[in-house]
PDB file of C-alpha atoms and ligand atoms in Angstrom:
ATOM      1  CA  UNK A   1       0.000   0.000   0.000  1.00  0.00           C
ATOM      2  CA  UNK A   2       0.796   3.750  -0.212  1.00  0.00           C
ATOM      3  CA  UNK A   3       0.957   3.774   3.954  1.00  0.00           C
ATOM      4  CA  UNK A   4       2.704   1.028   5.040  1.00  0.00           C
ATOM      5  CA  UNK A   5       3.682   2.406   8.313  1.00  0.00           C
ATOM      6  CA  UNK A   6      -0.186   2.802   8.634  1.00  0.00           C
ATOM      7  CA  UNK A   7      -0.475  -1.194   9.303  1.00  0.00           C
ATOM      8  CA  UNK A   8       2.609  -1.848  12.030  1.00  0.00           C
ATOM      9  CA  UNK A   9       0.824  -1.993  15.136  1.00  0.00           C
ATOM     10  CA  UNK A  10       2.155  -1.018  18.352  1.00  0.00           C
ATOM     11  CA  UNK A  11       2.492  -2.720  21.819  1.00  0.00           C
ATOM     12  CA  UNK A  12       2.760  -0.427  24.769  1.00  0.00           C
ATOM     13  CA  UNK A  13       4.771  -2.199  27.359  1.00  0.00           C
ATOM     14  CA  UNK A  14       5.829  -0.811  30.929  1.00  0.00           C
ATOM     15  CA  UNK A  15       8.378  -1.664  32.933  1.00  0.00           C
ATOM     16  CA  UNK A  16       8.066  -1.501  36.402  1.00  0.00           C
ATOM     17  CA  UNK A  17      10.118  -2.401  39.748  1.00  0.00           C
ATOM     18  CA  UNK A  18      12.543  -1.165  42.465  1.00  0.00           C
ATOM     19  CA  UNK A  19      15.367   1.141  41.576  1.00  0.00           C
ATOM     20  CA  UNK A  20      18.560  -0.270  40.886  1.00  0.00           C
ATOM     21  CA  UNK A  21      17.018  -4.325  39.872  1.00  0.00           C
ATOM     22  CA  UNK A  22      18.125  -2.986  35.635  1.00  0.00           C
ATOM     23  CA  UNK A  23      14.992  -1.817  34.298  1.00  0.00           C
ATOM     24  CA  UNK A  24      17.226   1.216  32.255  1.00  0.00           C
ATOM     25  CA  UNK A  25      19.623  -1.704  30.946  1.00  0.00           C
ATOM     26  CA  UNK A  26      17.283  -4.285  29.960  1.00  0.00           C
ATOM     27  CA  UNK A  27      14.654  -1.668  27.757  1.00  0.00           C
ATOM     28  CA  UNK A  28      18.092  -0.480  26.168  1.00  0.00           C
ATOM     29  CA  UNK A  29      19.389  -3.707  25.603  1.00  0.00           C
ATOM     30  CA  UNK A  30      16.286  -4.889  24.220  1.00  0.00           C
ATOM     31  CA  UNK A  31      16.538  -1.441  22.434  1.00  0.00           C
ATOM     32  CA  UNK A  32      20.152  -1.288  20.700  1.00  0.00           C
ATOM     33  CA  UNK A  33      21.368  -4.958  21.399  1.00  0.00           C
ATOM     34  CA  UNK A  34      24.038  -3.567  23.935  1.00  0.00           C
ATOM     35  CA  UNK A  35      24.624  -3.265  27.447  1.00  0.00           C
ATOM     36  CA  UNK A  36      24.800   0.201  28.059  1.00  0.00           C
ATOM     37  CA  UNK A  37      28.577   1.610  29.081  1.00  0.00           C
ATOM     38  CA  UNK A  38      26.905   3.654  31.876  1.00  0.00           C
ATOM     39  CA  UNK A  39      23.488   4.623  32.513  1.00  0.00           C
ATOM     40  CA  UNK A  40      21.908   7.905  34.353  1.00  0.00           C
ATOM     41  CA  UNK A  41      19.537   7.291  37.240  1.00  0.00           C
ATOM     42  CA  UNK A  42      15.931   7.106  34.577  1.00  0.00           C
ATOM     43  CA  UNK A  43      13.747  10.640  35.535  1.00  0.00           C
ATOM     44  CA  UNK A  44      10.157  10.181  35.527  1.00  0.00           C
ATOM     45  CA  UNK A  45       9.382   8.016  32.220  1.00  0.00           C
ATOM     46  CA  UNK A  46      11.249   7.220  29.210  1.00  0.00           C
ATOM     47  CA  UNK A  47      10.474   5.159  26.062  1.00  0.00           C
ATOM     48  CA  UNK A  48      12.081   3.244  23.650  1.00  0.00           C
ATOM     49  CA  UNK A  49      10.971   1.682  20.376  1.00  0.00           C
ATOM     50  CA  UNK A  50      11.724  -1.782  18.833  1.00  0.00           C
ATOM     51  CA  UNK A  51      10.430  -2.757  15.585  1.00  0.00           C
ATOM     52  CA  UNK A  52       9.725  -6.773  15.660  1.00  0.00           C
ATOM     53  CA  UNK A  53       8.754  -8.591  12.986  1.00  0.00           C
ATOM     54  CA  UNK A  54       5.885 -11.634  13.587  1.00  0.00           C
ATOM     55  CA  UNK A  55       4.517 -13.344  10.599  1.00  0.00           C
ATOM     56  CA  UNK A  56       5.739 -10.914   7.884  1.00  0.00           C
ATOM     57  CA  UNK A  57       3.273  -8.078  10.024  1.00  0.00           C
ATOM     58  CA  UNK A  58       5.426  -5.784  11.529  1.00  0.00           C
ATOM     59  CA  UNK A  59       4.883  -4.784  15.191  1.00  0.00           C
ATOM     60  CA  UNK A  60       6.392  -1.738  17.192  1.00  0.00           C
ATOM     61  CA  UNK A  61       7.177  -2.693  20.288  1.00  0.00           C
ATOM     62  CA  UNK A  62       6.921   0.626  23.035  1.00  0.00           C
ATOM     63  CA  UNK A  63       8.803   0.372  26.328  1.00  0.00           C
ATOM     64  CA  UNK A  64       8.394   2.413  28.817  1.00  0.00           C
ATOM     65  CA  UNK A  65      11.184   2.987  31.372  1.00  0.00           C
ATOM     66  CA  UNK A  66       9.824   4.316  34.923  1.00  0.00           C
ATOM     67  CA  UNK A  67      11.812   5.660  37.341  1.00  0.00           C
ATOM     68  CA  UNK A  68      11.749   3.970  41.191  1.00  0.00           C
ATOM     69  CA  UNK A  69      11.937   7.376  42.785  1.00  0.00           C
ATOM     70  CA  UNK A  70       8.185   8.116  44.608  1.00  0.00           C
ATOM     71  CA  UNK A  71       8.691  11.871  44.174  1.00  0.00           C
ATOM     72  CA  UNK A  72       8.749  11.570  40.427  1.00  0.00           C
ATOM     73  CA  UNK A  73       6.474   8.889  39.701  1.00  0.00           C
ATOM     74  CA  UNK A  74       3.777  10.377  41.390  1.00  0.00           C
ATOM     75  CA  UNK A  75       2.333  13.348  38.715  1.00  0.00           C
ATOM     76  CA  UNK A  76       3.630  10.553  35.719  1.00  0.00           C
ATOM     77  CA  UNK A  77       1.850   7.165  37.266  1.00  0.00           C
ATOM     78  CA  UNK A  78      -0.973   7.965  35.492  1.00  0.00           C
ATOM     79  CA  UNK A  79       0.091   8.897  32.338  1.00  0.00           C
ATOM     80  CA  UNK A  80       2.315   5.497  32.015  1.00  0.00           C
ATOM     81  CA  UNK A  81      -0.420   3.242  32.722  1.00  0.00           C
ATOM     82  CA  UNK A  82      -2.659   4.406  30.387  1.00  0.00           C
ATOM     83  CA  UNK A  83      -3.413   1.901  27.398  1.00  0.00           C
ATOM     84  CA  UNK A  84      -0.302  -0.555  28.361  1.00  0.00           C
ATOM     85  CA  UNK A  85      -0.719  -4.019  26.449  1.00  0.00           C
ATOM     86  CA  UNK A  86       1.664  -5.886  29.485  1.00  0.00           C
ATOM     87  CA  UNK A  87       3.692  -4.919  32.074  1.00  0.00           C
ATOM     88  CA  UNK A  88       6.962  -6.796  33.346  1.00  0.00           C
ATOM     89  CA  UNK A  89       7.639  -6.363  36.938  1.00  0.00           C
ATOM     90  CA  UNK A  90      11.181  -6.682  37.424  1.00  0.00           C
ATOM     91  CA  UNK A  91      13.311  -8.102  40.339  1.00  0.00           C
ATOM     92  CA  UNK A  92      17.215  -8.244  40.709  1.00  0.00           C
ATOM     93  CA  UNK A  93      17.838 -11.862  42.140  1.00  0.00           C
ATOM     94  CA  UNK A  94      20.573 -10.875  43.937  1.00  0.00           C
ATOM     95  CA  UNK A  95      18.630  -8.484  46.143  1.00  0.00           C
ATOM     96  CA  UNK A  96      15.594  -9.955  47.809  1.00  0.00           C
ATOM     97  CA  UNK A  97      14.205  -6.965  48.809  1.00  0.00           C
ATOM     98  CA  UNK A  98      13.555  -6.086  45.065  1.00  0.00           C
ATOM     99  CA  UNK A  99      11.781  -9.069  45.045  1.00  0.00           C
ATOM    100  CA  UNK A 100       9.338  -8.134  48.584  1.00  0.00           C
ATOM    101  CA  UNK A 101       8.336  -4.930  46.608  1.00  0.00           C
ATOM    102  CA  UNK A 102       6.786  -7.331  44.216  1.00  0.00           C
ATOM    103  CA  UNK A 103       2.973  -6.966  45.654  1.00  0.00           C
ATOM    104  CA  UNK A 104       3.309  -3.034  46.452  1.00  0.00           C
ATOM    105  CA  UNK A 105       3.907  -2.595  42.028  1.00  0.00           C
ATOM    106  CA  UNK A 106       1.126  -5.098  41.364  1.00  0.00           C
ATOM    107  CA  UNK A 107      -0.900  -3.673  43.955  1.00  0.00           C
ATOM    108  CA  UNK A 108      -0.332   0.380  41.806  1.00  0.00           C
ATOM    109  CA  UNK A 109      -0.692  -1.507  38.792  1.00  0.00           C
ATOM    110  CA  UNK A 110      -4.014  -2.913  39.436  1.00  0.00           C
ATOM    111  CA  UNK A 111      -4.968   0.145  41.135  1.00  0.00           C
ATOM    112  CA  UNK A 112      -4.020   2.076  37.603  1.00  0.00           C
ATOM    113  CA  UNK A 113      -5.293  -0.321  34.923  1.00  0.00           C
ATOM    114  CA  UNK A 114      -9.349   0.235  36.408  1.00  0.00           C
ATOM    115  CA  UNK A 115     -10.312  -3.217  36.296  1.00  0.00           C
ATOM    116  CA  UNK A 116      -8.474  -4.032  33.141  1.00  0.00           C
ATOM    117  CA  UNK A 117      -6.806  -7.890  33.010  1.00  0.00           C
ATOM    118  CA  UNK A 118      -3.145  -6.142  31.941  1.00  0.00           C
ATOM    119  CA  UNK A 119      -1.012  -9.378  30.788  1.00  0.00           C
ATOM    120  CA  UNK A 120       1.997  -9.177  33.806  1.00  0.00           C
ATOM    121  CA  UNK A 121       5.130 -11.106  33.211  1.00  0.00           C
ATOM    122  CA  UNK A 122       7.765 -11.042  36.252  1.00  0.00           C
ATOM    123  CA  UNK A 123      11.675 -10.951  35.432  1.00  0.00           C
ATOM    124  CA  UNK A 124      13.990 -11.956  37.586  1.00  0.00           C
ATOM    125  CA  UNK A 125      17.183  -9.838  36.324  1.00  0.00           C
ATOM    126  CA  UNK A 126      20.737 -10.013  37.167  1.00  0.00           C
ATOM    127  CA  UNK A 127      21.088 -13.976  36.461  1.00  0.00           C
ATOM    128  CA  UNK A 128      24.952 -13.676  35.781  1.00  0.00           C
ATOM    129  CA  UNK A 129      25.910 -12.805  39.091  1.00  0.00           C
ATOM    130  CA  UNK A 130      26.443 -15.189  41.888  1.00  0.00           C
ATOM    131  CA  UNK A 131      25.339 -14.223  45.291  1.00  0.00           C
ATOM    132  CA  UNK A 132      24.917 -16.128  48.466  1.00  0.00           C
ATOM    133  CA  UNK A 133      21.938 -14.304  49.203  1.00  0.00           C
ATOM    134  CA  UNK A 134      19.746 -15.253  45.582  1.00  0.00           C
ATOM    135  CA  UNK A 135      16.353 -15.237  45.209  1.00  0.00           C
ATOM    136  CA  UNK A 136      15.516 -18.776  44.185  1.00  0.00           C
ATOM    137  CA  UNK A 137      14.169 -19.324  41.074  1.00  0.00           C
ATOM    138  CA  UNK A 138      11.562 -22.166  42.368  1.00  0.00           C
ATOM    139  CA  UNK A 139      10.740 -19.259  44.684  1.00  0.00           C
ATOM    140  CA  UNK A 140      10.071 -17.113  41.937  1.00  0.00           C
ATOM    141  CA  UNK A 141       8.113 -19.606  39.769  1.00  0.00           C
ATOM    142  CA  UNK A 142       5.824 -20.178  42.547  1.00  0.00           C
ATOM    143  CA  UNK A 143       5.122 -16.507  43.208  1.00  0.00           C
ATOM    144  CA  UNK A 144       4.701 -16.192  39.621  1.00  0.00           C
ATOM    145  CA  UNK A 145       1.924 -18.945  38.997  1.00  0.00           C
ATOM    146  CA  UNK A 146      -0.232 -18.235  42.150  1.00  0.00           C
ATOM    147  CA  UNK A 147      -0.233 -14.440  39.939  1.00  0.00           C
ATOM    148  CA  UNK A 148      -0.140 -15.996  36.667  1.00  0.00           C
ATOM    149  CA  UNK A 149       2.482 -14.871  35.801  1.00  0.00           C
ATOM    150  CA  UNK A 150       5.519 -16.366  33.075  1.00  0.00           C
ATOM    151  CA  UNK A 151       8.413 -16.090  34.608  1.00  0.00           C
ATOM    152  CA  UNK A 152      11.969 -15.324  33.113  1.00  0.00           C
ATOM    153  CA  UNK A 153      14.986 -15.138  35.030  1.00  0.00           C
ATOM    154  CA  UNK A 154      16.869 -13.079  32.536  1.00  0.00           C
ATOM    155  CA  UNK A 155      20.746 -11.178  32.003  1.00  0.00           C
ATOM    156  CA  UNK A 156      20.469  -7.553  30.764  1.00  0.00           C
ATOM    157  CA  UNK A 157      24.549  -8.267  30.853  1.00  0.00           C
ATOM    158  CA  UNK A 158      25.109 -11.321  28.563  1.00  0.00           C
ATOM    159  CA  UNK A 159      24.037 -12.075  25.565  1.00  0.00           C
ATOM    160  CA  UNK A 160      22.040 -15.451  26.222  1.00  0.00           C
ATOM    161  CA  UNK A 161      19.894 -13.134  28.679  1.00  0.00           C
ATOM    162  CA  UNK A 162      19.084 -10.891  26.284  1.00  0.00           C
ATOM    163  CA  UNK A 163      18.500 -13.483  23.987  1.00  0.00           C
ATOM    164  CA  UNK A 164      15.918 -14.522  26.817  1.00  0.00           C
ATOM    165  CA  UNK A 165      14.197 -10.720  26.294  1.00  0.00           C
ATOM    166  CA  UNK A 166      14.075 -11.143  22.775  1.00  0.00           C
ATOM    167  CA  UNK A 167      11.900 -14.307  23.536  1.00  0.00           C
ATOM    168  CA  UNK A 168      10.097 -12.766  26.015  1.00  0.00           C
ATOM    169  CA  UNK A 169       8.654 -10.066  23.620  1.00  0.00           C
ATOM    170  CA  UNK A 170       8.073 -12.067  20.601  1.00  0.00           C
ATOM    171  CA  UNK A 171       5.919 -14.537  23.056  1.00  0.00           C
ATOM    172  CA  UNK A 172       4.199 -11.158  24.693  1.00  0.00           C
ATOM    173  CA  UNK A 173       3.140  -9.875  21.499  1.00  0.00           C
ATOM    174  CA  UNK A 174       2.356 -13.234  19.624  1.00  0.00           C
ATOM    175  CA  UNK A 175      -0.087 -13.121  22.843  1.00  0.00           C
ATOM    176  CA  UNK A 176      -1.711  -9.945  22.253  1.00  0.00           C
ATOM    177  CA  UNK A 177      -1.744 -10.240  18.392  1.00  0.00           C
TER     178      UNK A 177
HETATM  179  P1  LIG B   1      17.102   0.660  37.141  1.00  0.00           P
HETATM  180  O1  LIG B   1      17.220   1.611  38.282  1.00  0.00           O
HETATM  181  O2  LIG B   1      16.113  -0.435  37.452  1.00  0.00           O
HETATM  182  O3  LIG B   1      16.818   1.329  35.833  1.00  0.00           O
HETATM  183  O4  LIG B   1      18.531  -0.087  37.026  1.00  0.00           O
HETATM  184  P2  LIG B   1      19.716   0.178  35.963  1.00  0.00           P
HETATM  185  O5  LIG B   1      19.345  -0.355  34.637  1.00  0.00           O
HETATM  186  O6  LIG B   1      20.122   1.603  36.035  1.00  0.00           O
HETATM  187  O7  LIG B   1      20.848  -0.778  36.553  1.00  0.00           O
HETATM  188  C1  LIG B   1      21.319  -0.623  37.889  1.00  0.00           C
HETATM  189  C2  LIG B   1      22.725  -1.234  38.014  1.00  0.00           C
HETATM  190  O8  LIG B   1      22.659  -2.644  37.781  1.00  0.00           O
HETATM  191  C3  LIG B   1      23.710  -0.688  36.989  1.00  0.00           C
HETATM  192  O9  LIG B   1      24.949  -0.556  37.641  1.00  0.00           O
HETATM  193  C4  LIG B   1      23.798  -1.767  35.925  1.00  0.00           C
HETATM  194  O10 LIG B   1      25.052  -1.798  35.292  1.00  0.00           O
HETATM  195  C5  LIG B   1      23.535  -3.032  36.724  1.00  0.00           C
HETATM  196  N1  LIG B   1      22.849  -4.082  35.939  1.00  0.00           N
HETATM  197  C6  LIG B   1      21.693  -3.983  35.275  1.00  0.00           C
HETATM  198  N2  LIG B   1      21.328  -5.145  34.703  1.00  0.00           N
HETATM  199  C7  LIG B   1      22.312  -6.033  35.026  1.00  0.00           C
HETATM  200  C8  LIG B   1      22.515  -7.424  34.729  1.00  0.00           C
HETATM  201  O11 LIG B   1      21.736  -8.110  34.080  1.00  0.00           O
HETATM  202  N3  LIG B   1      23.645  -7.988  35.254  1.00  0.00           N
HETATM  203  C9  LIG B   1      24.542  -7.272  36.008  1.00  0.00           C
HETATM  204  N4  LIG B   1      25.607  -7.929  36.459  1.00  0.00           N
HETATM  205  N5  LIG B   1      24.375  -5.982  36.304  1.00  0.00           N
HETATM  206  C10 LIG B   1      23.280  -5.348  35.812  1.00  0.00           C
HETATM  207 MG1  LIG B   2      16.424   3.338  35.407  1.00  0.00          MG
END
């Protein structure tokens, strides 16, 4: 056709959890296809775009980066929930506390999405580190189907984990297709 751009359809996804668990590195990782050298603490929300191809349709993928800190969030929570197709609550498995904010961000995001069923997948980030103190993945999986939830543990760092994302989104919007 004349307006090809006209047919891509686009997926608003939001990405949500505690400060610090890689929610800036994974959305620009899934992004460029690189870690990022360094990134800046994210201010209020920030999106990125990703062109994926399913089935020879082509389907722009939105995510939205939030920003942990409560005195931003507050005037933008809002305006980031609106019309989101899934949200991925992420955890850093190294830091169990990032993991025990799980039920306050599904708790806003049910709060924000009026009623709405908002597919939810939870990502457990950070899988290339070792730590004595991990956040077990049968733990996880558990958590995850009593919320049906898929569950990814996933590596904003290495390539297999990002591999993992890349996965992750095709299946998310093969869903909502
Ligand atoms: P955000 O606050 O959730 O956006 O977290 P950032 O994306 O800013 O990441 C916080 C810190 O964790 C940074 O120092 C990153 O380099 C680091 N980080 C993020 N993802 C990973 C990962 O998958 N593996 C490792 N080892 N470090 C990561
Ligand atoms: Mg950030």
């Amino acid at each position: 056709g004349t307006f090809p751009q006209l047919r891509s359809r686009i997926f608003k996804i939001i990405v949500i959890g505690d400060s610090g668990v890689g929610k800036t590195c994974l959305t620009y990782r899934l992004w460029t296809g690189r870690f990022p050298e360094k990134t800046e603490a994210t201010i209020g929300v920030d999106f990125r775009e990703k062109v994926i191809e399913i089935e020879g349709e082509k389907i722009k993928i939105q995510l939205w980066d939030t920003a942990g800190q409560e005195r931003f969030r507050k005037s933008m929570v809002q305006h980031y929930y609106r019309n989101a197709h899934a949200v991925f609550f992420v955890y850093d498995v190294t830091n169990a506390a990032s993991f025990h904010s799980l039920p306050i961000w599904m708790e806003e995001c049910r709060r924000h999405s009026r009623g709405q069923e908002v597919p939810r997948i939870l990502i457990g980030n950070k899988r290339d580190l070792r730590s004595s103190a991990r956040v077990g993945a049968e733990l996880a999986r558990k958590f995850a189907e009593a919320h049906r939830m898929p569950f990814f543990e996933t590596s904003a760092k290495s390539p297999q984990g990002y591999d993992c994302m890349e996965t992750i989104l095709i299946t998310v919007a093969q869903g909502l297709k």
